[in-house]
Short mmCIF file of C-alpha atoms and ligand atoms in Angstrom, two decimals:
data_model
loop_
_atom_site.label_atom_id
_atom_site.label_comp_id
_atom_site.label_asym_id
_atom_site.label_seq_id
_atom_site.Cartn_x
_atom_site.Cartn_y
_atom_site.Cartn_z
CA MET A 23 7.76 -96.49 8.04
CA SER A 24 6.57 -97.80 11.38
CA ASP A 25 8.27 -96.91 14.63
CA PRO A 26 9.88 -100.05 16.11
CA TYR A 27 9.65 -98.67 19.63
CA ARG A 28 5.92 -98.19 19.23
CA THR A 29 5.49 -101.64 17.67
CA LEU A 30 7.21 -103.21 20.68
CA GLY A 31 5.40 -100.97 23.16
CA VAL A 32 8.53 -99.55 24.77
CA SER A 33 9.76 -96.01 25.22
CA LYS A 34 12.67 -94.67 23.18
CA ASP A 35 14.91 -94.52 26.22
CA ALA A 36 14.15 -98.07 27.41
CA PRO A 37 17.15 -100.19 28.38
CA HIS A 38 18.09 -102.89 25.91
CA ALA A 39 17.03 -105.72 28.21
CA GLU A 40 13.53 -104.27 28.46
CA ILE A 41 13.18 -104.11 24.67
CA LYS A 42 14.34 -107.70 24.41
CA ARG A 43 11.73 -108.87 26.93
CA ALA A 44 9.00 -106.93 25.13
CA PHE A 45 9.99 -108.55 21.84
CA ARG A 46 9.98 -112.06 23.29
CA LYS A 47 6.60 -111.57 24.88
CA LEU A 48 4.98 -110.25 21.70
CA ALA A 49 6.69 -112.84 19.49
CA ARG A 50 5.29 -115.57 21.72
CA GLN A 51 1.85 -113.97 21.73
CA TYR A 52 1.59 -113.62 17.94
CA HIS A 53 3.56 -116.71 16.95
CA PRO A 54 1.93 -118.61 14.03
CA ASP A 55 1.96 -121.84 16.05
CA ARG A 56 -0.27 -120.20 18.60
CA ASN A 57 -2.44 -118.43 16.02
CA PRO A 58 -2.96 -120.86 13.13
CA ASP A 59 -4.66 -119.35 10.04
CA ASP A 60 -4.87 -115.91 11.63
CA SER A 61 -3.56 -113.40 9.12
CA ALA A 62 -3.85 -110.44 11.51
CA ALA A 63 -1.68 -112.24 14.07
CA GLU A 64 0.75 -113.18 11.29
CA GLU A 65 1.09 -109.55 10.23
CA ARG A 66 1.61 -108.49 13.78
CA PHE A 67 4.21 -111.22 14.24
CA LYS A 68 6.12 -109.95 11.19
CA ALA A 69 5.90 -106.35 12.36
CA VAL A 70 7.27 -107.35 15.76
CA GLN A 71 10.15 -109.21 14.10
CA ASN A 72 10.95 -106.27 11.81
CA ALA A 73 10.92 -103.91 14.75
CA TRP A 74 13.26 -106.14 16.70
CA GLU A 75 15.68 -106.40 13.76
CA LYS A 76 16.13 -102.63 13.89
CA LEU A 77 16.91 -102.58 17.59
CA GLU A 78 18.33 -106.00 18.41
CA THR A 79 21.91 -104.90 19.09
CA PRO A 80 23.08 -101.65 20.68
CA ASP A 81 24.92 -100.84 17.42
CA LYS A 82 21.84 -101.38 15.26
CA ARG A 83 19.75 -99.38 17.65
CA ARG A 84 22.18 -96.48 17.67
CA GLN A 85 22.26 -96.56 13.88
CA TYR A 86 18.48 -96.50 13.73
CA ASP A 87 18.25 -93.62 16.22
CA GLU A 88 20.86 -91.63 14.31
CA GLU A 89 19.10 -92.24 11.00
CA GLN A 90 15.88 -90.99 12.53
CA GLN A 91 17.64 -87.85 13.72
CA MET A 92 19.17 -87.30 10.30
CA ASN A 93 15.84 -87.86 8.58
CA GLN A 94 14.39 -85.13 10.72
CA VAL A 95 17.25 -82.77 9.91
CA PHE A 96 17.38 -83.54 6.20
CA GLY A 97 13.73 -84.33 5.78
CA GLY A 98 13.05 -81.09 3.96
CA MET A 99 16.21 -81.27 1.84
CA GLY A 100 15.34 -84.19 -0.43
CA GLY A 101 16.64 -87.04 1.64
CA MET A 102 19.92 -88.16 3.09
CA PRO A 103 23.23 -87.16 1.61
CA GLY A 104 25.41 -90.04 0.45
CA ASP A 105 28.11 -91.79 2.38
CA MET A 106 31.09 -89.61 3.08
CA GLY A 107 34.30 -91.57 2.81
CA GLY A 108 33.50 -94.19 5.43
CA MET A 109 32.80 -91.55 8.02
CA GLY A 110 29.34 -91.50 9.44
CA ILE A 111 27.39 -88.58 8.14
CA ASP A 112 26.23 -88.07 11.68
CA ASP A 113 29.82 -87.43 12.74
CA VAL A 114 30.44 -85.03 9.92
CA PHE A 115 27.23 -83.25 10.59
CA ARG A 116 27.80 -82.97 14.31
CA GLN A 117 31.41 -82.02 13.95
CA PHE A 118 30.94 -79.28 11.40
CA MET A 119 27.40 -78.13 11.75
CA GLY A 120 26.18 -79.23 15.12
CA GLY A 121 28.39 -78.15 17.98
CA ALA A 122 31.22 -76.56 16.08
CA SER A 123 31.71 -72.82 15.64
CA ARG A 124 28.16 -71.59 15.43
CA PRO A 125 28.06 -68.37 13.48
CA GLN A 126 27.38 -65.49 15.83
CA PRO A 127 25.08 -62.77 14.62
CA SER A 128 27.12 -59.62 14.29
CA PRO A 129 25.93 -56.69 16.38
CA PHE A 130 27.21 -54.40 13.62
CA ALA A 131 24.97 -55.45 10.77
CA GLY A 132 26.15 -54.19 7.42
CA ARG A 133 29.69 -53.48 8.58
CA PRO A 134 32.62 -55.82 8.17
CA ARG A 135 32.84 -58.13 11.15
CA ALA A 136 35.37 -56.87 13.59
CA ALA A 137 34.72 -59.40 16.35
CA PRO A 138 37.30 -62.20 16.63
CA PRO A 139 35.98 -65.56 15.40
CA GLN A 140 34.62 -67.84 18.11
CA ALA A 141 36.98 -70.59 19.18
CA ALA A 142 35.97 -73.78 17.41
CA THR A 143 35.12 -76.84 19.48
CA GLY A 144 34.31 -80.42 18.65
CA ALA A 145 30.68 -81.38 18.93
CA ASP A 146 29.22 -82.77 22.13
CA ILE A 147 28.10 -86.40 22.18
CA SER A 148 25.17 -87.93 24.02
CA ALA A 149 25.10 -91.67 24.59
CA PRO A 150 23.09 -94.10 26.72
CA LEU A 151 24.53 -96.51 29.29
CA ASP A 152 22.52 -99.54 30.43
CA ILE A 153 23.05 -100.63 34.02
CA ASP A 154 21.30 -103.13 36.26
CA ILE A 155 19.45 -102.37 39.46
CA GLU A 156 22.26 -103.41 41.80
CA ARG A 157 24.70 -101.07 40.07
CA ALA A 158 22.19 -98.23 40.21
CA MET A 159 21.55 -98.72 43.92
CA GLU A 160 25.13 -99.33 45.01
CA GLY A 161 27.01 -97.26 42.43
CA GLY A 162 30.42 -98.24 41.08
CA LYS A 163 32.59 -98.39 38.01
CA VAL A 164 31.22 -99.44 34.62
CA GLN A 165 33.10 -99.91 31.36
CA PHE A 166 31.82 -97.78 28.54
CA THR A 167 32.77 -97.75 24.87
CA HIS A 168 31.77 -95.10 22.40
CA ASN A 169 32.68 -93.94 18.93
CA ARG A 170 33.99 -90.46 18.64
CA LEU A 171 36.06 -88.31 16.36
CA VAL A 172 39.69 -87.98 17.37
CA ARG A 173 42.40 -85.91 15.75
CA CYS A 174 44.13 -87.80 12.95
CA SER A 175 47.57 -88.94 14.05
CA GLU A 176 48.76 -89.51 10.48
CA CYS A 177 48.61 -85.85 9.57
CA ARG A 178 48.41 -84.20 12.97
CA ALA A 179 44.93 -83.06 12.06
CA SER A 180 46.03 -81.11 9.00
CA GLY A 181 44.16 -83.39 6.61
CA CYS A 182 45.27 -86.44 4.66
CA VAL A 183 43.88 -89.42 2.81
CA HIS A 184 43.40 -91.36 6.06
CA CYS A 185 41.00 -88.82 7.44
CA THR A 186 39.55 -87.77 4.06
CA ASN A 187 41.07 -84.34 4.69
CA LEU A 188 38.91 -83.69 7.72
CA GLY A 189 41.75 -83.83 10.24
CA VAL A 190 39.70 -86.13 12.49
CA ARG A 191 38.84 -89.83 12.35
CA ARG A 192 36.25 -92.01 13.98
CA LYS A 193 37.68 -94.10 16.80
CA LYS A 194 36.40 -96.40 19.53
CA THR A 195 37.19 -94.99 22.94
CA ARG A 196 37.01 -97.00 26.16
CA LEU A 197 36.18 -95.27 29.38
CA THR A 198 35.50 -96.18 32.97
CA ILE A 199 32.43 -94.41 34.25
CA ASN A 200 31.66 -93.86 37.91
CA VAL A 201 28.00 -94.49 38.51
CA PRO A 202 26.92 -92.64 41.65
CA LYS A 203 25.17 -94.54 44.45
CA GLY A 204 21.40 -94.31 44.13
CA ALA A 205 21.56 -93.41 40.43
CA LYS A 206 18.23 -92.72 38.75
CA HIS A 207 16.86 -93.81 35.39
CA GLY A 208 17.46 -90.97 32.96
CA GLN A 209 20.17 -89.39 35.09
CA GLN A 210 22.86 -87.69 33.04
CA LEU A 211 26.59 -87.83 33.74
CA LYS A 212 28.76 -85.27 32.04
CA LEU A 213 32.32 -86.13 30.99
CA PRO A 214 34.10 -82.98 29.90
CA LYS A 215 36.18 -83.17 26.71
CA MET A 216 35.23 -86.79 25.97
CA GLY A 217 33.07 -85.77 23.03
CA ASN A 218 34.29 -85.31 19.47
CA GLU A 219 37.72 -83.81 19.03
CA HIS A 220 38.19 -80.88 16.69
CA PRO A 221 41.02 -80.46 14.14
CA SER A 222 42.06 -77.14 15.65
CA GLY A 223 39.89 -76.47 18.69
CA GLU A 224 38.94 -78.04 22.00
CA PRO A 225 37.07 -81.35 22.21
CA GLY A 226 33.35 -81.37 22.93
CA ASP A 227 31.82 -82.99 26.01
CA LEU A 228 30.26 -86.41 26.46
CA THR A 229 26.93 -86.75 28.23
CA VAL A 230 25.99 -90.28 29.31
CA THR A 231 22.35 -90.98 30.11
CA LEU A 232 21.81 -93.87 32.52
CA ARG A 233 19.15 -96.44 31.69
CA ILE A 234 18.27 -98.85 34.46
CA ASP A 235 17.08 -102.33 33.58
CA ALA A 236 14.01 -102.58 35.78
CA GLU A 237 13.81 -106.38 35.25
CA GLU A 238 11.03 -108.71 34.20
CA GLY A 239 7.51 -107.32 34.37
CA ARG A 240 8.56 -103.68 34.70
CA ARG A 241 9.07 -100.91 32.19
CA TRP A 242 9.79 -97.22 32.07
CA GLU A 243 7.48 -94.55 30.79
CA GLY A 244 9.70 -91.52 30.85
CA GLU A 245 10.89 -91.44 34.44
CA SER A 246 7.88 -93.35 35.77
CA LEU A 247 8.32 -97.02 36.54
CA ILE A 248 5.40 -99.27 35.63
CA GLN A 249 5.13 -102.74 37.13
CA GLU A 250 2.66 -105.25 35.79
CA VAL A 251 0.67 -107.11 38.41
CA ALA A 252 -1.24 -110.14 37.16
CA ILE A 253 -4.48 -110.85 39.02
CA SER A 254 -7.19 -113.43 38.56
CA TYR A 255 -10.39 -112.62 36.72
CA SER A 256 -12.41 -113.11 39.88
CA THR A 257 -10.28 -110.58 41.77
CA LEU A 258 -10.61 -108.12 38.88
CA MET A 259 -14.39 -108.33 38.99
CA LEU A 260 -15.05 -108.86 42.70
CA GLY A 261 -12.15 -106.91 44.14
CA GLY A 262 -9.77 -108.19 46.78
CA GLU A 263 -6.12 -108.03 47.66
CA VAL A 264 -2.95 -108.90 45.82
CA ARG A 265 0.66 -109.28 46.96
CA VAL A 266 3.17 -107.16 45.07
CA ALA A 267 6.96 -107.61 45.15
CA THR A 268 8.34 -104.09 44.72
CA PRO A 269 11.70 -103.15 43.18
CA ALA A 270 12.65 -101.74 46.58
CA GLY A 271 12.69 -105.37 47.76
CA LYS A 272 9.49 -105.30 49.80
CA THR A 273 6.34 -107.34 49.46
CA VAL A 274 3.22 -105.28 50.01
CA SER A 275 -0.46 -106.04 49.99
CA VAL A 276 -2.49 -103.93 47.57
CA LYS A 277 -6.28 -103.54 47.54
CA VAL A 278 -8.02 -104.21 44.25
CA ALA A 279 -11.31 -102.36 43.79
CA PRO A 280 -14.33 -104.28 42.45
CA ALA A 281 -14.78 -104.02 38.66
CA THR A 282 -11.13 -103.19 38.09
CA ARG A 283 -10.17 -103.28 34.45
CA ILE A 284 -7.07 -104.63 32.76
CA GLY A 285 -4.68 -101.70 32.37
CA ASP A 286 -5.97 -99.83 35.44
CA ARG A 287 -3.15 -98.36 37.47
CA LYS A 288 -2.43 -97.59 41.07
CA ARG A 289 0.41 -95.53 42.49
CA LEU A 290 2.41 -96.92 45.40
CA PRO A 291 4.27 -93.99 46.94
CA LYS A 292 8.01 -94.52 47.49
CA MET A 293 7.89 -98.19 46.47
CA GLY A 294 10.01 -97.75 43.30
CA PHE A 295 13.76 -97.37 43.01
CA ALA A 296 15.64 -95.03 45.31
CA GLY A 297 12.52 -93.82 47.10
CA ALA A 298 10.63 -92.97 43.91
CA ASP A 299 6.99 -93.89 43.38
CA LEU A 300 5.92 -97.13 41.70
CA ASP A 301 2.94 -97.38 39.37
CA ILE A 302 1.41 -100.82 39.21
CA GLU A 303 -0.72 -101.84 36.24
CA PHE A 304 -3.19 -104.67 36.55
CA THR A 305 -3.10 -107.42 33.96
CA LEU A 306 -5.02 -110.64 33.74
CA ASP A 307 -3.42 -113.74 35.22
CA GLU A 308 -3.82 -116.10 32.29
CA HIS A 309 -4.04 -119.85 32.52
CA GLU A 310 -2.53 -122.30 30.07
CA SER A 311 -4.86 -125.05 31.23
CA LEU A 312 -7.78 -125.59 33.60
CA THR A 313 -8.50 -128.02 36.39
CA PRO A 314 -11.85 -129.82 36.14
CA SER A 315 -13.37 -127.62 38.87
CA GLN A 316 -12.14 -124.43 37.14
CA GLN A 317 -13.61 -125.70 33.88
CA GLU A 318 -16.92 -126.32 35.61
CA ALA A 319 -16.90 -122.90 37.30
CA LEU A 320 -16.15 -121.16 33.99
CA GLU A 321 -18.94 -123.03 32.27
CA ALA A 322 -21.28 -121.86 34.99
CA LEU A 323 -20.05 -118.28 34.43
CA ARG A 324 -20.67 -118.62 30.71
CA ASP A 325 -24.16 -119.91 31.37
CA ALA A 326 -24.73 -116.92 33.66
CA GLY A 327 -23.79 -114.58 30.80
CA MET A 328 -20.23 -113.65 31.83
ZN1 LIG B 18 44.75 -87.24 8.54
#
């Protein structure tokens, strides 16, 4: 099965808005109206649509990511186990195998275990939080909702039909998260005891990873910010200068070397968010139509073998 992130050309930790922009751009590029009778473009168009269907809402995306994780875990065990009483298998797995009561190797091998059992805890949860640039720069409060296991109130966590005898149930929890001023993409905020609750032990922790929407024309590659800069074909070939509006809110002039190629990059130190570097990537400034003089100039180029 193909990786939807790869199909859309985004990283796995990209903010939702960035994935949406990537989808729209590719869907436009490979749309059948724009590529009549082109079966390769049609296949690409379908692949882009399929990829988007897997990621188009935060819920779908989370489900896809969790399935991928489970496939990795259960890959060697003959596939996924079946549904477990309406409870996500991911919850069950995390609660009872992941973070909870890891068996400790006994230092007295062969003897009965004398050490007291480790206190059980609910599993930790990691979840992303998308924020915009303003929020990242200025900080502030953001509403956050996540699903977690909480102790069953029907049976006081002793096990009943409501919690399929697990003592915990899946529940939506709303939180207010304080985003620090100058927050960085990929920064993690830890919220103690806001992870999964445990039937008898302490709750696990919640770790929220911030994803900053870098806005149109920019994308993240890990923690590096890439900004596309469209330049004319003549500037690509002959070299020159181009004006770049940086995410730090400045407009700078950048030299373009002769014979630059599409995809070439240049690092602008401290021009990204919060004093970080910005990598610009040159793309071709495409034209939907030509003026008569441009048409004439291009025809002359063609005749000159370019
Ligand atoms: Zn119960």
